[in-house]
CSV table of C-alpha atoms in Angstrom, one decimal:
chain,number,residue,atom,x,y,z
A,1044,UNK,CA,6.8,63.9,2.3
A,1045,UNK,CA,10.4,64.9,1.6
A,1046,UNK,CA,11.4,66.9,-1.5
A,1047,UNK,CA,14.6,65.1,-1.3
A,1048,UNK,CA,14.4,61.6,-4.2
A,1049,UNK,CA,17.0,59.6,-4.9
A,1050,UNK,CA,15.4,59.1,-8.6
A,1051,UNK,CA,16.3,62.7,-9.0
A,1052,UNK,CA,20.5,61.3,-8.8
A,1053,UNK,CA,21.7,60.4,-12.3
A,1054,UNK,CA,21.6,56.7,-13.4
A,1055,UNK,CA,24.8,55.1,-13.4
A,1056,UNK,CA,25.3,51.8,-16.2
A,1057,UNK,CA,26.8,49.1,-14.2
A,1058,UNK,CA,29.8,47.0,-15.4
A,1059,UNK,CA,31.4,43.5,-14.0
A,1060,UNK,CA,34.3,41.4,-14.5
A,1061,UNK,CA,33.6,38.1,-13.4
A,1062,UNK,CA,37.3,37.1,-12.9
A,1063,UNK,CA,40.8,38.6,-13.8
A,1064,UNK,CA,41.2,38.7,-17.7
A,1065,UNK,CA,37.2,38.5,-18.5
A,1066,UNK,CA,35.1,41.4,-20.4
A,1067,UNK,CA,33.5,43.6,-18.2
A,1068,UNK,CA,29.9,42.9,-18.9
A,1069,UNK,CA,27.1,45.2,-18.4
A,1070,UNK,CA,24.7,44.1,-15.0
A,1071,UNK,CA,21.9,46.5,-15.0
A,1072,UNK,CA,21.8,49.9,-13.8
A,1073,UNK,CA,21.9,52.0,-10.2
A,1074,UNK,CA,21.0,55.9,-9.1
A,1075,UNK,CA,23.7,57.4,-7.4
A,1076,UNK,CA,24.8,61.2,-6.6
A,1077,UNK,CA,28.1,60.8,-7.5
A,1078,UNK,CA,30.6,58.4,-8.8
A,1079,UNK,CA,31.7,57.0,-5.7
A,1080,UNK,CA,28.8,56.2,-3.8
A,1081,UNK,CA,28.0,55.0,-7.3
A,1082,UNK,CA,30.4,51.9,-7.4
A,1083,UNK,CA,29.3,51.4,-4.1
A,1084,UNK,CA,26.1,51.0,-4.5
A,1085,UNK,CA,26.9,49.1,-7.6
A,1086,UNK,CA,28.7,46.4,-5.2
A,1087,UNK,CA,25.8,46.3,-2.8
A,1088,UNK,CA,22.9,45.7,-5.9
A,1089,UNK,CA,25.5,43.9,-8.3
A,1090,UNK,CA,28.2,42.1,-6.2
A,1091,UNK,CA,26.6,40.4,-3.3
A,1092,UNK,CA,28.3,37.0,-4.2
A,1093,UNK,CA,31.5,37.5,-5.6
A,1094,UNK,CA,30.2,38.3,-8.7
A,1095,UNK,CA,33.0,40.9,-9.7
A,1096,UNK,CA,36.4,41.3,-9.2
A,1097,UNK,CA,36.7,45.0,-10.7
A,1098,UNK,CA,33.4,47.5,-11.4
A,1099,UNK,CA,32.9,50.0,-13.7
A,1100,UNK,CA,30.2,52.9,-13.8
A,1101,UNK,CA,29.3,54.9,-16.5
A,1102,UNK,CA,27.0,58.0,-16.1
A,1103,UNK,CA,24.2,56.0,-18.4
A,1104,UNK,CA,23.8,59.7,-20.4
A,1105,UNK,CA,27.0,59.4,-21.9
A,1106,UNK,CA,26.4,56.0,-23.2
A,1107,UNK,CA,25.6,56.4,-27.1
A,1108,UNK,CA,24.0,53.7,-29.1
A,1109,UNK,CA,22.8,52.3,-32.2
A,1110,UNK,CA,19.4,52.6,-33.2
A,1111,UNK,CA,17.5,49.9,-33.4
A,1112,UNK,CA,15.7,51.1,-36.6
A,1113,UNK,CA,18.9,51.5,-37.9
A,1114,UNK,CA,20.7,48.9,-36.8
A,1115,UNK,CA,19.8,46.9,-40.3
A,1116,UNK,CA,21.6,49.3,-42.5
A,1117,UNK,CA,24.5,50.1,-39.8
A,1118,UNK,CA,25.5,46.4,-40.1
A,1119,UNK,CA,24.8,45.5,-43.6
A,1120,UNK,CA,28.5,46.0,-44.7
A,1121,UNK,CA,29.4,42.5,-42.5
A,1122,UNK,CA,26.3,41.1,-44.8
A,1123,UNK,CA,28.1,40.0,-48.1
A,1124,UNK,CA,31.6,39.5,-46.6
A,1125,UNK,CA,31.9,35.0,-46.3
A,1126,UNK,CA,35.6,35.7,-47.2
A,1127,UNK,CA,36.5,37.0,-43.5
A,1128,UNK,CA,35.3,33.5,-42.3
A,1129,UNK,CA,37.4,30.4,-42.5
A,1130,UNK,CA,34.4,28.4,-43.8
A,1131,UNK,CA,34.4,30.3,-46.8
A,1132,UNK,CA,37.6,28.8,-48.3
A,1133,UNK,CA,38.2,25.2,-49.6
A,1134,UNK,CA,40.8,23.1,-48.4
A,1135,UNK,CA,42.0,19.6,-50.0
A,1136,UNK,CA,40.3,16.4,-47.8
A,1137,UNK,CA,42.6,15.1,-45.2
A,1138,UNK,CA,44.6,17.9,-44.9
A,1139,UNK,CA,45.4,19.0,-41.2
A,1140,UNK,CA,45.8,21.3,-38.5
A,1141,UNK,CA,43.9,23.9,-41.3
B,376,UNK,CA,1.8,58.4,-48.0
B,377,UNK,CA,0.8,56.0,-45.5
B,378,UNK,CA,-1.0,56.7,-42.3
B,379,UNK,CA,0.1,56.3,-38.7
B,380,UNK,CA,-2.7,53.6,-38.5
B,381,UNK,CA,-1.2,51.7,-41.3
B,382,UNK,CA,2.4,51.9,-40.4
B,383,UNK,CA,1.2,50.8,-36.9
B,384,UNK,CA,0.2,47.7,-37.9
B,385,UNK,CA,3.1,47.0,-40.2
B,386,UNK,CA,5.3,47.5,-37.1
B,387,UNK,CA,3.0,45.3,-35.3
B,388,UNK,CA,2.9,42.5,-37.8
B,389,UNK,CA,6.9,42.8,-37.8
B,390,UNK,CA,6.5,42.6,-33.8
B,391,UNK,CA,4.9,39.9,-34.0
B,392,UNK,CA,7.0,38.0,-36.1
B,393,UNK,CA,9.7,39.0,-33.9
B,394,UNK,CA,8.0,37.2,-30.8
B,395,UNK,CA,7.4,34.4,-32.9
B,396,UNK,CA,10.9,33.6,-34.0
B,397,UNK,CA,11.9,33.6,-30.0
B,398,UNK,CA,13.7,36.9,-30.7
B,399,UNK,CA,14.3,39.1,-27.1
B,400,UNK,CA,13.0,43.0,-27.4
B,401,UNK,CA,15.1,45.7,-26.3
B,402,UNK,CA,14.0,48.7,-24.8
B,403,UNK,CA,15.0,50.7,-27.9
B,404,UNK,CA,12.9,48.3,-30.0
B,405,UNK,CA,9.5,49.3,-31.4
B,406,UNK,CA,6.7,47.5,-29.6
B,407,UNK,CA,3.2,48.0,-28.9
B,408,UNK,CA,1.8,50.4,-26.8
B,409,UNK,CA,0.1,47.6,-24.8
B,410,UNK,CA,3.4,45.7,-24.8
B,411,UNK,CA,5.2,48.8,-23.2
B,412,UNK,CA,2.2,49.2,-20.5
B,413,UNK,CA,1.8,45.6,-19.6
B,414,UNK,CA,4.9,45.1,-18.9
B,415,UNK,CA,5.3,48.3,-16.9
B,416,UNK,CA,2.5,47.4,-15.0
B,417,UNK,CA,4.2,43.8,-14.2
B,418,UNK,CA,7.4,44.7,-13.7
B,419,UNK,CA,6.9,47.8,-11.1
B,420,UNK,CA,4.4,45.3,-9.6
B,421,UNK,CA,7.3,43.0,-9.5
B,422,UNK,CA,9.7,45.2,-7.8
B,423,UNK,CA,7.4,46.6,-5.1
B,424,UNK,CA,6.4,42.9,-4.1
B,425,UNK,CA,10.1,42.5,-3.6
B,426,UNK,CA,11.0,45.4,-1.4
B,427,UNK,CA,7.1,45.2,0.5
B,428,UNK,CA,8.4,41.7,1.4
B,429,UNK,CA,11.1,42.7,3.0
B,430,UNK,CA,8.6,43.5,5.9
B,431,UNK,CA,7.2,40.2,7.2
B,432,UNK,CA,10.6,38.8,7.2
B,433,UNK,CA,12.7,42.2,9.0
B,434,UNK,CA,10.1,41.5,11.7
B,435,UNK,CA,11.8,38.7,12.7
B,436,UNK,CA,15.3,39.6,12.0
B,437,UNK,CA,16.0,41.0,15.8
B,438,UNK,CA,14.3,37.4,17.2
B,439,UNK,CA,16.2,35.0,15.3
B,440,UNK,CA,17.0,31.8,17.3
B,441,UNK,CA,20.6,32.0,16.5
B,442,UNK,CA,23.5,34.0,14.9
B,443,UNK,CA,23.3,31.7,11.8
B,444,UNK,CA,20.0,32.0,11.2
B,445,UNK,CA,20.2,35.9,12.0
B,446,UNK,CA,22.8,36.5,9.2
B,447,UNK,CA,21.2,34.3,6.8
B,448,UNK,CA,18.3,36.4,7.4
B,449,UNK,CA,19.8,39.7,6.9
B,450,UNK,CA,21.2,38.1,3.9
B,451,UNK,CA,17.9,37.0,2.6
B,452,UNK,CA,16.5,40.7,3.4
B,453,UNK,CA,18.9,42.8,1.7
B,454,UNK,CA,18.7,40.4,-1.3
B,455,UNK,CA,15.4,41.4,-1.2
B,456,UNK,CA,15.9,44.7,-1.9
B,457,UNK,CA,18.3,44.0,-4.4
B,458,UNK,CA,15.8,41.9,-6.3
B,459,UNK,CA,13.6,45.4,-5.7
B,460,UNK,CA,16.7,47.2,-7.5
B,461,UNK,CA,17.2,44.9,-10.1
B,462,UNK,CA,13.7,45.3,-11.4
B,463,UNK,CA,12.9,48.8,-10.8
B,464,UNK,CA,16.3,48.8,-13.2
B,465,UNK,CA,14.8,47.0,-16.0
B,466,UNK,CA,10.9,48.9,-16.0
B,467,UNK,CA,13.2,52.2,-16.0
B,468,UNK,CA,14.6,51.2,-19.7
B,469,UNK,CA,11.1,51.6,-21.0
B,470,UNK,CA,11.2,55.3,-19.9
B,471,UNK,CA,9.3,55.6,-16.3
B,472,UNK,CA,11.2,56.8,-13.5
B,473,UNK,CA,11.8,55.1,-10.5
B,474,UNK,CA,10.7,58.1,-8.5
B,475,UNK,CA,7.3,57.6,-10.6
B,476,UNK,CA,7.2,54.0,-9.3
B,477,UNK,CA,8.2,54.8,-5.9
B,478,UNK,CA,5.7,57.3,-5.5
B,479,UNK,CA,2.8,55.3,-6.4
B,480,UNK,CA,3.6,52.4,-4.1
B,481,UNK,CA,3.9,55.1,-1.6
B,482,UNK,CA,0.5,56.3,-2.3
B,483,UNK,CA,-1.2,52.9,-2.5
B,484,UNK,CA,-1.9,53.5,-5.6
B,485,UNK,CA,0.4,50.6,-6.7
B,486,UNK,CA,-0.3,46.9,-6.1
B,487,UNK,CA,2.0,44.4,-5.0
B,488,UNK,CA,2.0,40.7,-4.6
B,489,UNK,CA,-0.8,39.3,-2.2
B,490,UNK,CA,1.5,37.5,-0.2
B,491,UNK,CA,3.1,40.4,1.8
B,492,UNK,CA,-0.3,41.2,3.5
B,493,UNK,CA,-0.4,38.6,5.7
B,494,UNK,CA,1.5,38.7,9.3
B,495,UNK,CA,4.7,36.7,10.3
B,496,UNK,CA,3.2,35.7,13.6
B,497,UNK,CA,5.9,32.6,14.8
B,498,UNK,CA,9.4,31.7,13.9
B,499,UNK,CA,8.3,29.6,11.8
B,500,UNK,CA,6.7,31.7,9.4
B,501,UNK,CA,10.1,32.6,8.4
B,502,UNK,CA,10.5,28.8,7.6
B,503,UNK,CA,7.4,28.9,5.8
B,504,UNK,CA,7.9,32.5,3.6
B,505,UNK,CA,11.4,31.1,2.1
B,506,UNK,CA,9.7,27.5,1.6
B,507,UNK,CA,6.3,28.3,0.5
B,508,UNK,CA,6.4,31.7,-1.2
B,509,UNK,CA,10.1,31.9,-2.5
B,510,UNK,CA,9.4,28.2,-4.1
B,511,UNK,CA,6.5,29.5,-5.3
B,512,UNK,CA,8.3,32.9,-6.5
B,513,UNK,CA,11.0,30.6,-7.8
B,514,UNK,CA,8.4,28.7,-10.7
B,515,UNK,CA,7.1,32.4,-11.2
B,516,UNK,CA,10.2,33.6,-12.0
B,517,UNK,CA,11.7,30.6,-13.5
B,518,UNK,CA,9.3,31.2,-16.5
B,519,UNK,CA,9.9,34.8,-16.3
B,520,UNK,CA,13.8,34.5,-17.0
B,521,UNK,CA,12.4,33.6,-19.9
B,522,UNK,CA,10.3,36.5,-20.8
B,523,UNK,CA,10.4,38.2,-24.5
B,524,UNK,CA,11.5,41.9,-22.9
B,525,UNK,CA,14.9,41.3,-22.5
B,526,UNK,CA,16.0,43.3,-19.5
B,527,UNK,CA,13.6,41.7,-17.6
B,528,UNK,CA,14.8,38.0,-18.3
B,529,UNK,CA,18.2,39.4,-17.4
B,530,UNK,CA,17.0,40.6,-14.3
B,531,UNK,CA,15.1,37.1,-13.3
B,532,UNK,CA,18.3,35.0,-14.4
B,533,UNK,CA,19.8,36.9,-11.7
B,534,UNK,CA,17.3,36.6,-9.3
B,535,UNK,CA,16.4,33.0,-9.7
B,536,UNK,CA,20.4,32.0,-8.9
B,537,UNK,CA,19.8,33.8,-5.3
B,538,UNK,CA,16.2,33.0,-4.9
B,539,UNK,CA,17.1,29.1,-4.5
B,540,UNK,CA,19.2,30.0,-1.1
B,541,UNK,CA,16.2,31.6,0.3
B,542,UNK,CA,14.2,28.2,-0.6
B,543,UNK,CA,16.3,26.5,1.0
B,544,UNK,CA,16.9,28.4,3.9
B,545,UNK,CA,13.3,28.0,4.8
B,546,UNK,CA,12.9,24.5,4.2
B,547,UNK,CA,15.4,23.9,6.7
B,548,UNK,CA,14.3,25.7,9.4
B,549,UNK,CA,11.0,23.9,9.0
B,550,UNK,CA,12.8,20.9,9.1
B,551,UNK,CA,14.7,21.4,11.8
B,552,UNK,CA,11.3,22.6,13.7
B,553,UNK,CA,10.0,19.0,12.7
B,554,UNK,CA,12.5,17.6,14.3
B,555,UNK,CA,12.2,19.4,17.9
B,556,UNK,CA,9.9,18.9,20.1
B,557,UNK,CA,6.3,18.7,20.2
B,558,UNK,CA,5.8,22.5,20.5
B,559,UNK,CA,8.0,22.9,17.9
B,560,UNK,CA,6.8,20.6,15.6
B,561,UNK,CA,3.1,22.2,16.0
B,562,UNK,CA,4.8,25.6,15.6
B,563,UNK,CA,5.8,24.7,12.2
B,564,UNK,CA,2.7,22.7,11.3
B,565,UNK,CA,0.3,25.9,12.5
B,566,UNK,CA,2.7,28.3,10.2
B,567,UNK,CA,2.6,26.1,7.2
B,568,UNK,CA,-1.1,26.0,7.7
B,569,UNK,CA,-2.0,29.6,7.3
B,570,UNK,CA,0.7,29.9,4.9
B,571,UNK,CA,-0.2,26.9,2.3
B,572,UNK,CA,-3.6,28.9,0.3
B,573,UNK,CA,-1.9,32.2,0.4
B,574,UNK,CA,1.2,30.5,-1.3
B,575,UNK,CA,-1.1,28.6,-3.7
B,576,UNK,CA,-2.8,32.1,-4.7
B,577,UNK,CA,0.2,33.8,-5.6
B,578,UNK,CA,-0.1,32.7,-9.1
B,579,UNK,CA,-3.0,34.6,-9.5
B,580,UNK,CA,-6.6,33.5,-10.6
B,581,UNK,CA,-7.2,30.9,-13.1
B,582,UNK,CA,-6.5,32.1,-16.5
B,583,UNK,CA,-10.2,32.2,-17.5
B,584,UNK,CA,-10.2,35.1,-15.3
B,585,UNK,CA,-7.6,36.8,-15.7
B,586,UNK,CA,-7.9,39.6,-17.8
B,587,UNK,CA,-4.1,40.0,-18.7
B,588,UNK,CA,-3.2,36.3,-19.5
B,589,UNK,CA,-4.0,36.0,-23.2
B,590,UNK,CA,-1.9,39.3,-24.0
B,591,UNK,CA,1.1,38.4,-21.8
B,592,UNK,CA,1.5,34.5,-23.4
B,593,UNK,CA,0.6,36.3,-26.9
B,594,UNK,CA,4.2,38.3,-26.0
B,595,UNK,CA,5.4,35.5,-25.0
B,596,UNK,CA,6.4,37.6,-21.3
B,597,UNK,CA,5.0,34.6,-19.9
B,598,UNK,CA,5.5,31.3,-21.0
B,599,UNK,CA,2.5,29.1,-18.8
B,600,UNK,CA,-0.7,30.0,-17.2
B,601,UNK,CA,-1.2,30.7,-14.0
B,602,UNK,CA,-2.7,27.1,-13.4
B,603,UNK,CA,0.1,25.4,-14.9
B,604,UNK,CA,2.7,26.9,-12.8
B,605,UNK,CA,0.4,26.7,-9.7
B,606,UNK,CA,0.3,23.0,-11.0
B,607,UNK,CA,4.1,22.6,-10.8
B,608,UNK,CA,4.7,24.5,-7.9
B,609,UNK,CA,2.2,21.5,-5.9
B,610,UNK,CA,3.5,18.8,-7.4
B,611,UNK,CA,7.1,19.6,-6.3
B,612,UNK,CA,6.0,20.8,-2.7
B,613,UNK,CA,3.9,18.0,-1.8
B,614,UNK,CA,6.7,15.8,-1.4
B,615,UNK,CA,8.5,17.8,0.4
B,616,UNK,CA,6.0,17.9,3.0
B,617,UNK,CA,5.4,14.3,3.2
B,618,UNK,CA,9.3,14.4,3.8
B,619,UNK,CA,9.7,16.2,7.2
B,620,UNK,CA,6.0,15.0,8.1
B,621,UNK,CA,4.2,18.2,7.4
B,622,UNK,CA,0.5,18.1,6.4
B,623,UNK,CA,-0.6,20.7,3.9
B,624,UNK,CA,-4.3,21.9,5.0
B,625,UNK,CA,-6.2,20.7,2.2
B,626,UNK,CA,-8.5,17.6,2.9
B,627,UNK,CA,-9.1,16.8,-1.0
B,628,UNK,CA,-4.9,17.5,-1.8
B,629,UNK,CA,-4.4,13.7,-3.7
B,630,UNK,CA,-1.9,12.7,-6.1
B,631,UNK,CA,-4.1,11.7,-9.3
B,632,UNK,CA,-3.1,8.4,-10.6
B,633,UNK,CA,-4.4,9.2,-14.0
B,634,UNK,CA,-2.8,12.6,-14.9
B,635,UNK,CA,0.2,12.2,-12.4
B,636,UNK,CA,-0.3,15.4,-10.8
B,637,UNK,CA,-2.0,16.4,-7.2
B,638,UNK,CA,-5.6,17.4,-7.3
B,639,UNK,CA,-6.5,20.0,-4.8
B,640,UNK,CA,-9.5,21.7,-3.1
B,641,UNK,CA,-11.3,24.8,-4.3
B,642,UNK,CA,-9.1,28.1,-3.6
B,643,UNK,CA,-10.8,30.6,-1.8
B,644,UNK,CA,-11.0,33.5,-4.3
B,645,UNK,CA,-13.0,35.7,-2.2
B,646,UNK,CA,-10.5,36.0,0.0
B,647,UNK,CA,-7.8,36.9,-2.7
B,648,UNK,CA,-9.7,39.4,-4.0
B,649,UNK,CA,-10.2,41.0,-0.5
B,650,UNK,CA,-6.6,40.8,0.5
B,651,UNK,CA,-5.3,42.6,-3.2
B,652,UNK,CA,-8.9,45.1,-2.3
B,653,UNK,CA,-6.8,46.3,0.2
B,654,UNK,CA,-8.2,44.5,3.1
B,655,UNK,CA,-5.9,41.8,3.8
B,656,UNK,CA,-5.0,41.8,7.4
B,657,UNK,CA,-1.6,43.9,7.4
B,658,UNK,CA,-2.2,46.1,4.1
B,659,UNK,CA,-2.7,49.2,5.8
B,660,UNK,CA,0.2,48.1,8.2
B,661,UNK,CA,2.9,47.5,5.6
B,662,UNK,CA,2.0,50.7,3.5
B,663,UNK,CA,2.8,52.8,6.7
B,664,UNK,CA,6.2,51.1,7.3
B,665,UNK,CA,6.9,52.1,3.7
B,666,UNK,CA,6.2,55.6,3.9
B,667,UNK,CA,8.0,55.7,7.3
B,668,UNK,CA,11.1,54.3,6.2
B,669,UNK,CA,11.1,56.7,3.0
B,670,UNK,CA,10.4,59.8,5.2
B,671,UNK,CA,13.1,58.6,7.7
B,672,UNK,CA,15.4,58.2,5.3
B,673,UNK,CA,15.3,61.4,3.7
B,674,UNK,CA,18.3,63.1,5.9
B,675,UNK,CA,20.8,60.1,4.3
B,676,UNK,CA,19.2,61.3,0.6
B,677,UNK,CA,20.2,64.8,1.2
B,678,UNK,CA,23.3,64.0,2.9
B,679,UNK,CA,24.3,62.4,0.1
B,680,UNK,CA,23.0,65.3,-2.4
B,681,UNK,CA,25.2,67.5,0.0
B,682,UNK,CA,28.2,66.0,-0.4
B,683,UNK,CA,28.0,65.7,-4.2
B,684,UNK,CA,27.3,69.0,-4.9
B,685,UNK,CA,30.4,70.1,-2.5
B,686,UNK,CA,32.5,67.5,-4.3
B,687,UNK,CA,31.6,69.1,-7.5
B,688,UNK,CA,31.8,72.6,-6.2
C-alpha cells in the first residue's frame, strides 16, 4: 500500500455564510495540502446545495479555545451583571415604545 | 488528596447529570472512557457504511436508463461520500485520525453497515437502495441528529436534509417501474423482494441482544431501540407499497388493529450475523474495490503533496 495518506495533510476548520450579510458559521472540518485545494474541497464536502455564498478555511491548529474545565470561571464576570439587560430596569405601566 | 478513582466518579456523576439535563458534549468535554470508545466505534462505523455504499449504487451509474436518472445518481453517489466526510469529521474531534480509520476499513478490520454486502443485480435495485435502505437510514439518523455528542448531531442534521432526495429518488424509480410494463413491474417487485429483510435488519438485533444498546440510550447517543425505529420505519413503508402496488415479502406482514402498528414475520438472524461475519455475498468483493481505489488513487495524493510543498518552497 502507498506511503502517500491524505490524513497526513493538515486539517482545515471550515466556515460558511449562508447568504450576503450572515455570520460565517463553522460546518465541520476537511484535510487538505494546502489552502487552496482546501476551499475546494471545502465546497465539494460543505457546499453541494448552495449552502455558501463565501468560504473560509482556517488551518484547525491555529484555532485556540477555551477550556471547557475552565469555561465556568472564564465566564463568571457576565454572572452578576442583570444591569446590561433591559429586563433589569423598571419602567412605569403603559409607557411605550421602551 | 483524593484519588483518580474518586475524582472519576465525581466527573462521572457530573456527566451524568449533564446527559440528563439534555445538555450536548463537546469534544473538549470530560466524558467517560466508554463514552469516548462507543461512540468512536459508531461513528467510524457510520462513515465507512457511507463511503462502502457508494459501491452497489456506482455499479449502476454507467447503465442508468436516462441522463436524469444518471445525474441524479452521480449526485446521490458523491453525497455519499460527503456523508463519509462529514462523519469521519466529527469521530476525528475525539482524537483518532482519519488515516487510523481508513486503515482499518482497509484491513477489514472495521465493520460497516450490513446492507452494502449485498449485490445491485437490476435497475431496480437502485430504486430499491434509496427507498428501502436510505428510508431506513433516514429514521436511523433522524434519532441520531439528536444524539448527546454534539458534532455528531451536527453532522446528521446535515445529512438527514440530503438523505430525503435520495428517498425519494428511489421511490420514484420504483414507481415509475410499476407503472411500465409487465417485465418492468416484476423487475421492481423481484428487487424489492430481496431487498425488504436486509432493509428491515439494518437496525440491528433486538435490543435484548444487543450488547451496546443499554449504554448508548444511557448517553442518550440514541434516543429509541432498535425495535422501535425498525417499528417506525414499517409502519411508514407499508403504505407506500400498497401505493404503487408493491408486495413486501412477508406472509405474516399485517396492520394490528389493536396496537396500530404492522406485525411482521420472524427476521432471519442467522443470516445477519453471517453477512456482518463476513460472509455476506459481496463482502470480500467490496473490501477489494476499496483498497483498489485507495491504491489507485495514490498518484493524485502525492500530486497533490508535490505541489504544496513547491508552493511553499
Amino acid at each position: 500500500m502507498s506511503e502517500s495518506n491524505s490524513s497526513n495533510w493538515p486539517l482545515w476548520e471550515v466556515f460558511t455564510q449562508k447568504k450576503t450579510g450572515s455570520p460565517h458559521e463553522h460546518a465541520g472540518s476537511v484535510h487538505a495540502p494546502d489552502s487552496e485545494i482546501a476551499l475546494q474541497n471545502a465546497r465539494d464536502v460543505y457546499a453541494r446545495r448552495n449552502e455558501a455564498v463565501s468560504l473560509w478555511v482556517v488551518k484547525s491548529e491555529m484555532v485556540i479555545a477555551t477550556s471547557p474545565g475552565d469555561s465556568g470561571p472564564f465566564f463568571d464576570p457576565a454572572n452578576d451583571k442583570m444591569y446590561r439587560h433591559p429586563n433589569f430596569y423598571k419602567t412605569p405601566e403603559g409607557v411605550k415604545n421602551l | 488528596m483524593t484519588t483518580v478513582t474518586e475524582n472519576d466518579t465525581v466527573l462521572e456523576d457530573q456527566f451524568n447529570t449533564r446527559i440528563d439535563s439534555g445538555e450536548y458534549i463537546e469534544p473538549k468535554d470530560w466524558m467517560p472512557d466508554r463514552y469516548r470508545k462507543q461512540l468512536l466505534r459508531m461513528m467510524s462505523q457510520h462513515a465507512h457504511s457511507e463511503v462502502v455504499g457508494m459501491l452497489p449504487e456506482g455499479n449502476w451509474i454507467t447503465r442508468a436508463p436516462s441522463l436524469r436518472r444518471k445525474v441524479a445518481l452521480m449526485a446521490k453517489v458523491q453525497d455519499e461520500a460527503g456523508h463519509g466526510l462529514y462523519i469521519y469529521s466529527s469521530a476525528e474531534t475525539l482524537g483518532m485520525d482519519r488515516s487510523e480509520m481508513e486503515a482499518q476499513l482497509l484491513s477489514g478490520k472495521a465493520k460497516y453497515s450490513s446492507i452494502f454486502n449485498y449485490p445491485t443485480l437490476s435497475w431496480a435495485d437502485i430504486g430499491s437502495i434509496g427507498w428501502l435502505v436510505d428510508g431506513a437510514a433516514i429514521v436511523n439518523q433522524t434519532m441520531l441528529a439528536k444524539a448527546s455528542f454534539g458534532p455528531y448531531a451536527r453532522a446528521m442534521i446535515r445529512i438527514c436534509k440530503e438523505e430525503n432526495f435520495h428517498h425519494k429518488q428511489g421511490y420514484e424509480i420504483l414507481a415509475t417501474l410499476m407503472k411500465g410494463t409487465d417485465v418492468q413491474k416484476a423487475m421492481a417487485q423481484e428487487s424489492v423482494n430481496r431487498f425488504w429483510w436486509p432493509a428491515l435488519m439494518m437496525f440491528g438485533p433486538s435490543d435484548k441482544d444487543s450488547p451496546n444498546s443499554a449504554d448508548l440510550l444511557r448517553w442518550k447517543v440514541k434516543k429509541n431501540t432498535n425495535d422501535e425505529l425498525r417499528q417506525r420505519f414499517i409502519d411508514r413503508t407499508v403504505p407506500q407499497a400498497d401505493f404503487i402496488g408493491l408486495t413486501l415479502p412477508d406472509p405474516k406482514l399485517k396492520l394490528n388493529e389493536e396496537t396500530k402498528h404492522y406485525d411482521v414475520g420472524e427476521i432471519d438472524w442467522d443470516e445477519f450475523y453471517a453477512v456482518i461475519g463476513g460472509n455476506g455475498p459481496c463482502n470480500a468483493q467490496r473490501l477489494s474495490a476499496r483498497q483498489k481505489a485507495h491504491n489507485e488513487g495514490a498518484w493524485v495524493r502525492e500530486a497533490a503533496n508535490a505541489y504544496a510543498n513547491k508552493k511553499n518552497n
